mmCIF file of C-alpha atoms in Angstrom:
data_model
loop_
_atom_site.group_PDB
_atom_site.id
_atom_site.type_symbol
_atom_site.label_atom_id
_atom_site.label_comp_id
_atom_site.label_asym_id
_atom_site.label_seq_id
_atom_site.Cartn_x
_atom_site.Cartn_y
_atom_site.Cartn_z
ATOM 1 C CA UNK A 1 71.388 53.221 -89.390
ATOM 2 C CA UNK A 2 71.254 56.387 -91.657
ATOM 3 C CA UNK A 3 67.532 56.509 -91.544
ATOM 4 C CA UNK A 4 67.805 57.278 -87.871
ATOM 5 C CA UNK A 5 70.686 60.092 -88.764
ATOM 6 C CA UNK A 6 68.272 61.662 -91.517
ATOM 7 C CA UNK A 7 65.311 61.666 -88.913
ATOM 8 C CA UNK A 8 68.037 63.616 -86.776
ATOM 9 C CA UNK A 9 68.852 66.182 -89.487
ATOM 10 C CA UNK A 10 65.440 67.595 -89.783
ATOM 11 C CA UNK A 11 65.138 68.427 -86.328
ATOM 12 C CA UNK A 12 68.447 70.298 -85.608
ATOM 13 C CA UNK A 13 71.525 71.880 -87.294
ATOM 14 C CA UNK A 14 73.856 69.262 -88.986
ATOM 15 C CA UNK A 15 77.332 68.680 -87.775
ATOM 16 C CA UNK A 16 79.490 67.021 -90.622
ATOM 17 C CA UNK A 17 82.505 65.821 -88.859
ATOM 18 C CA UNK A 18 85.780 64.197 -90.537
ATOM 19 C CA UNK A 19 87.622 62.534 -87.727
ATOM 20 C CA UNK A 20 90.109 59.622 -88.243
ATOM 21 C CA UNK A 21 90.549 58.829 -84.279
ATOM 22 C CA UNK A 22 87.587 57.230 -83.086
ATOM 23 C CA UNK A 23 87.918 58.512 -79.152
ATOM 24 C CA UNK A 24 88.254 62.231 -80.686
ATOM 25 C CA UNK A 25 85.037 61.399 -82.969
ATOM 26 C CA UNK A 26 83.163 60.409 -80.151
ATOM 27 C CA UNK A 27 84.093 62.749 -77.779
ATOM 28 C CA UNK A 28 83.328 65.480 -80.496
ATOM 29 C CA UNK A 29 79.713 64.039 -81.487
ATOM 30 C CA UNK A 30 79.115 64.101 -77.726
ATOM 31 C CA UNK A 31 80.092 67.781 -77.076
ATOM 32 C CA UNK A 32 78.277 68.494 -80.585
ATOM 33 C CA UNK A 33 75.234 67.087 -79.347
ATOM 34 C CA UNK A 34 75.227 68.777 -76.283
ATOM 35 C CA UNK A 35 74.971 72.104 -78.519
ATOM 36 C CA UNK A 36 72.151 71.132 -80.265
ATOM 37 C CA UNK A 37 73.553 69.828 -83.456
ATOM 38 C CA UNK A 38 72.947 66.337 -85.060
ATOM 39 C CA UNK A 39 76.233 65.176 -85.822
ATOM 40 C CA UNK A 40 77.040 62.966 -88.970
ATOM 41 C CA UNK A 41 80.362 61.779 -88.115
ATOM 42 C CA UNK A 42 83.093 60.064 -90.764
ATOM 43 C CA UNK A 43 86.618 58.924 -90.975
ATOM 44 C CA UNK A 44 86.958 58.938 -94.713
ATOM 45 C CA UNK A 45 87.191 62.262 -96.881
ATOM 46 C CA UNK A 46 85.625 60.903 -99.339
ATOM 47 C CA UNK A 47 82.472 59.935 -97.461
ATOM 48 C CA UNK A 48 82.809 63.610 -95.892
ATOM 49 C CA UNK A 49 82.655 65.059 -99.204
ATOM 50 C CA UNK A 50 80.063 63.170 -100.523
ATOM 51 C CA UNK A 51 78.003 64.188 -97.340
ATOM 52 C CA UNK A 52 78.907 67.683 -97.570
ATOM 53 C CA UNK A 53 77.295 67.934 -101.241
ATOM 54 C CA UNK A 54 74.084 66.525 -100.130
ATOM 55 C CA UNK A 55 74.041 68.551 -97.049
ATOM 56 C CA UNK A 56 75.030 72.192 -97.740
ATOM 57 C CA UNK A 57 75.591 74.906 -94.986
ATOM 58 C CA UNK A 58 76.139 72.734 -92.297
ATOM 59 C CA UNK A 59 78.768 73.059 -89.826
ATOM 60 C CA UNK A 60 82.034 71.162 -90.465
ATOM 61 C CA UNK A 61 84.391 69.910 -88.164
ATOM 62 C CA UNK A 62 87.781 68.424 -89.590
ATOM 63 C CA UNK A 63 90.630 66.689 -87.597
ATOM 64 C CA UNK A 64 93.753 67.645 -88.928
ATOM 65 C CA UNK A 65 96.688 66.516 -87.632
ATOM 66 C CA UNK A 66 99.023 67.424 -91.078
ATOM 67 C CA UNK A 67 98.706 69.574 -93.616
ATOM 68 C CA UNK A 68 97.967 67.220 -96.213
ATOM 69 C CA UNK A 69 94.859 65.846 -94.442
ATOM 70 C CA UNK A 70 93.169 69.143 -95.311
ATOM 71 C CA UNK A 71 90.626 68.711 -98.135
ATOM 72 C CA UNK A 72 91.155 71.276 -100.789
ATOM 73 C CA UNK A 73 87.329 71.874 -101.277
ATOM 74 C CA UNK A 74 87.442 73.301 -97.620
ATOM 75 C CA UNK A 75 89.549 76.504 -98.796
ATOM 76 C CA UNK A 76 87.485 77.996 -101.169
ATOM 77 C CA UNK A 77 84.451 78.060 -98.773
ATOM 78 C CA UNK A 78 85.368 81.267 -96.711
ATOM 79 C CA UNK A 79 81.456 81.907 -95.962
ATOM 80 C CA UNK A 80 80.296 78.151 -94.535
ATOM 81 C CA UNK A 81 81.518 77.465 -90.791
ATOM 82 C CA UNK A 82 84.310 75.275 -90.405
ATOM 83 C CA UNK A 83 86.115 74.210 -87.272
ATOM 84 C CA UNK A 84 89.532 72.510 -87.391
ATOM 85 C CA UNK A 85 90.346 69.900 -84.821
ATOM 86 C CA UNK A 86 93.982 70.277 -84.203
ATOM 87 C CA UNK A 87 97.114 69.515 -81.796
ATOM 88 C CA UNK A 88 97.278 72.919 -80.727
ATOM 89 C CA UNK A 89 101.083 72.403 -79.367
ATOM 90 C CA UNK A 90 101.828 71.798 -82.922
ATOM 91 C CA UNK A 91 102.964 75.423 -83.593
ATOM 92 C CA UNK A 92 103.966 75.166 -87.305
ATOM 93 C CA UNK A 93 101.010 72.970 -88.148
ATOM 94 C CA UNK A 94 98.612 75.784 -86.435
ATOM 95 C CA UNK A 95 100.416 78.694 -88.615
ATOM 96 C CA UNK A 96 100.142 76.868 -91.632
ATOM 97 C CA UNK A 97 96.313 76.077 -91.116
ATOM 98 C CA UNK A 98 95.945 79.839 -90.185
ATOM 99 C CA UNK A 99 97.538 81.150 -93.475
ATOM 100 C CA UNK A 100 95.688 78.354 -95.708
ATOM 101 C CA UNK A 101 92.326 78.464 -94.142
ATOM 102 C CA UNK A 102 91.883 81.974 -92.076
ATOM 103 C CA UNK A 103 88.049 81.767 -91.943
ATOM 104 C CA UNK A 104 88.729 78.456 -90.064
ATOM 105 C CA UNK A 105 88.115 78.378 -85.757
ATOM 106 C CA UNK A 106 90.874 76.244 -84.568
ATOM 107 C CA UNK A 107 90.044 73.743 -81.656
ATOM 108 C CA UNK A 108 92.590 72.075 -79.466
ATOM 109 C CA UNK A 109 91.697 68.272 -80.761
ATOM 110 C CA UNK A 110 92.162 66.463 -77.293
ATOM 111 C CA UNK A 111 89.055 68.427 -76.148
ATOM 112 C CA UNK A 112 90.222 68.810 -72.921
ATOM 113 C CA UNK A 113 87.718 71.692 -71.898
ATOM 114 C CA UNK A 114 83.934 70.303 -71.844
ATOM 115 C CA UNK A 115 82.900 73.411 -73.497
ATOM 116 C CA UNK A 116 85.764 74.138 -76.055
ATOM 117 C CA UNK A 117 82.994 72.912 -78.932
ATOM 118 C CA UNK A 118 80.287 75.480 -77.505
ATOM 119 C CA UNK A 119 83.184 78.339 -77.598
ATOM 120 C CA UNK A 120 84.099 77.692 -80.986
ATOM 121 C CA UNK A 121 80.580 77.565 -82.340
ATOM 122 C CA UNK A 122 79.264 80.387 -80.468
ATOM 123 C CA UNK A 123 80.019 83.398 -82.667
ATOM 124 C CA UNK A 124 81.277 86.298 -81.230
ATOM 125 C CA UNK A 125 79.841 89.750 -81.091
ATOM 126 C CA UNK A 126 78.920 91.235 -83.956
ATOM 127 C CA UNK A 127 81.547 93.802 -85.088
ATOM 128 C CA UNK A 128 80.549 96.703 -87.113
ATOM 129 C CA UNK A 129 81.146 96.683 -90.903
ATOM 130 C CA UNK A 130 84.755 97.622 -91.903
ATOM 131 C CA UNK A 131 85.262 101.224 -91.169
ATOM 132 C CA UNK A 132 82.403 101.083 -88.985
ATOM 133 C CA UNK A 133 84.225 101.694 -85.663
ATOM 134 C CA UNK A 134 81.914 102.743 -83.070
ATOM 135 C CA UNK A 135 84.231 106.049 -82.044
ATOM 136 C CA UNK A 136 84.367 107.057 -85.736
ATOM 137 C CA UNK A 137 80.001 107.061 -86.100
ATOM 138 C CA UNK A 138 80.243 108.918 -82.873
ATOM 139 C CA UNK A 139 82.571 111.732 -84.248
ATOM 140 C CA UNK A 140 80.615 111.842 -87.248
ATOM 141 C CA UNK A 141 77.216 112.115 -85.757
ATOM 142 C CA UNK A 142 78.491 114.946 -83.153
ATOM 143 C CA UNK A 143 80.705 116.639 -86.171
ATOM 144 C CA UNK A 144 78.157 119.638 -86.402
ATOM 145 C CA UNK A 145 78.275 120.680 -83.090
ATOM 146 C CA UNK A 146 81.754 122.180 -83.244
ATOM 147 C CA UNK A 147 83.253 119.864 -80.566
ATOM 148 C CA UNK A 148 86.810 120.545 -79.639
ATOM 149 C CA UNK A 149 88.870 116.981 -80.065
ATOM 150 C CA UNK A 150 89.262 116.548 -76.399
ATOM 151 C CA UNK A 151 85.187 116.899 -75.991
ATOM 152 C CA UNK A 152 84.841 114.508 -78.798
ATOM 153 C CA UNK A 153 86.683 112.003 -76.726
ATOM 154 C CA UNK A 154 84.978 112.641 -73.644
ATOM 155 C CA UNK A 155 81.445 112.260 -75.946
ATOM 156 C CA UNK A 156 82.977 109.025 -77.178
ATOM 157 C CA UNK A 157 84.096 107.501 -73.627
ATOM 158 C CA UNK A 158 80.711 108.508 -72.173
ATOM 159 C CA UNK A 159 78.136 107.200 -74.835
ATOM 160 C CA UNK A 160 80.352 103.976 -74.322
ATOM 161 C CA UNK A 161 79.154 103.881 -70.641
ATOM 162 C CA UNK A 162 82.061 105.230 -68.945
ATOM 163 C CA UNK A 163 81.690 106.918 -65.332
ATOM 164 C CA UNK A 164 83.146 110.195 -65.154
ATOM 165 C CA UNK A 165 85.917 109.134 -62.807
ATOM 166 C CA UNK A 166 86.585 106.402 -65.695
ATOM 167 C CA UNK A 167 86.698 108.988 -68.358
ATOM 168 C CA UNK A 168 89.536 111.233 -65.875
ATOM 169 C CA UNK A 169 91.692 108.191 -65.508
ATOM 170 C CA UNK A 170 91.757 107.375 -69.389
ATOM 171 C CA UNK A 171 92.328 110.936 -70.740
ATOM 172 C CA UNK A 172 94.513 112.078 -67.664
ATOM 173 C CA UNK A 173 92.878 114.899 -66.543
ATOM 174 C CA UNK A 174 90.713 115.700 -63.175
ATOM 175 C CA UNK A 175 87.265 114.504 -62.841
ATOM 176 C CA UNK A 176 85.918 117.731 -62.309
ATOM 177 C CA UNK A 177 87.586 118.734 -65.504
ATOM 178 C CA UNK A 178 85.569 115.966 -67.132
ATOM 179 C CA UNK A 179 82.289 117.092 -65.472
ATOM 180 C CA UNK A 180 82.803 120.968 -66.938
ATOM 181 C CA UNK A 181 83.871 119.533 -70.382
ATOM 182 C CA UNK A 182 80.292 117.457 -70.304
ATOM 183 C CA UNK A 183 78.589 120.650 -68.890
ATOM 184 C CA UNK A 184 79.901 122.683 -72.199
ATOM 185 C CA UNK A 185 78.941 119.714 -74.560
ATOM 186 C CA UNK A 186 75.392 119.306 -73.145
ATOM 187 C CA UNK A 187 75.104 123.236 -74.012
ATOM 188 C CA UNK A 188 76.427 123.001 -77.517
ATOM 189 C CA UNK A 189 74.795 119.910 -78.527
ATOM 190 C CA UNK A 190 71.299 121.074 -76.755
ATOM 191 C CA UNK A 191 70.624 118.050 -74.280
ATOM 192 C CA UNK A 192 70.353 118.100 -70.691
ATOM 193 C CA UNK A 193 72.467 114.666 -69.897
ATOM 194 C CA UNK A 194 74.136 111.450 -70.814
ATOM 195 C CA UNK A 195 70.541 109.919 -71.579
ATOM 196 C CA UNK A 196 69.741 112.718 -74.234
ATOM 197 C CA UNK A 197 73.327 112.824 -75.312
ATOM 198 C CA UNK A 198 72.561 108.867 -76.223
ATOM 199 C CA UNK A 199 69.412 109.745 -77.829
ATOM 200 C CA UNK A 200 70.663 112.380 -80.327
ATOM 201 C CA UNK A 201 73.375 110.184 -81.105
ATOM 202 C CA UNK A 202 71.096 107.208 -82.154
ATOM 203 C CA UNK A 203 68.517 109.959 -83.881
ATOM 204 C CA UNK A 204 71.510 111.030 -85.882
ATOM 205 C CA UNK A 205 72.392 107.530 -87.070
ATOM 206 C CA UNK A 206 68.606 106.789 -87.646
ATOM 207 C CA UNK A 207 68.359 110.087 -90.182
ATOM 208 C CA UNK A 208 71.759 108.914 -91.840
ATOM 209 C CA UNK A 209 69.953 105.431 -92.448
ATOM 210 C CA UNK A 210 66.683 106.697 -93.731
#
């Protein structure tokens, strides 16, 4: 009963699931449990909305097979995690949902792949804030040293972990030219190699934060 579900909720993060098809509901619950969630699965929108009020901040999963099945409440809450189980082959529905709830992650409701829920609930790697492209940060950090555009390109690729050979391929020059660029860069910046170059970059970032 509900008592048992409430006990489970205190032990692990809750997942609220609104899904009318009992087979999809059961499969989704098993996948959620495998990811450490305590699923609360219901088949009626009113009950789902009531649970949402009682358990704010829960992961919400909605089975949606037509546009009118999307409760209006989920459109306003871009911050809360939201998965939609949708028939991925239904192109017009998928396009409609991407516009109406751009913050939602869409999962094929067939759930054929055993890790489809896991992939959807694992957050993607953290991206730098808007305008904080790593390349921009690198360029800003090395702008005081008067490096040429080509040298800045080499610094950027070197700090992103590319070898001299990979850099040469990327910017269409010989490996020897890349080594010459790096040698000139180390002289300008006052470092002896890539490790110190990276250290100088990190120090520049920390000084700006301070």
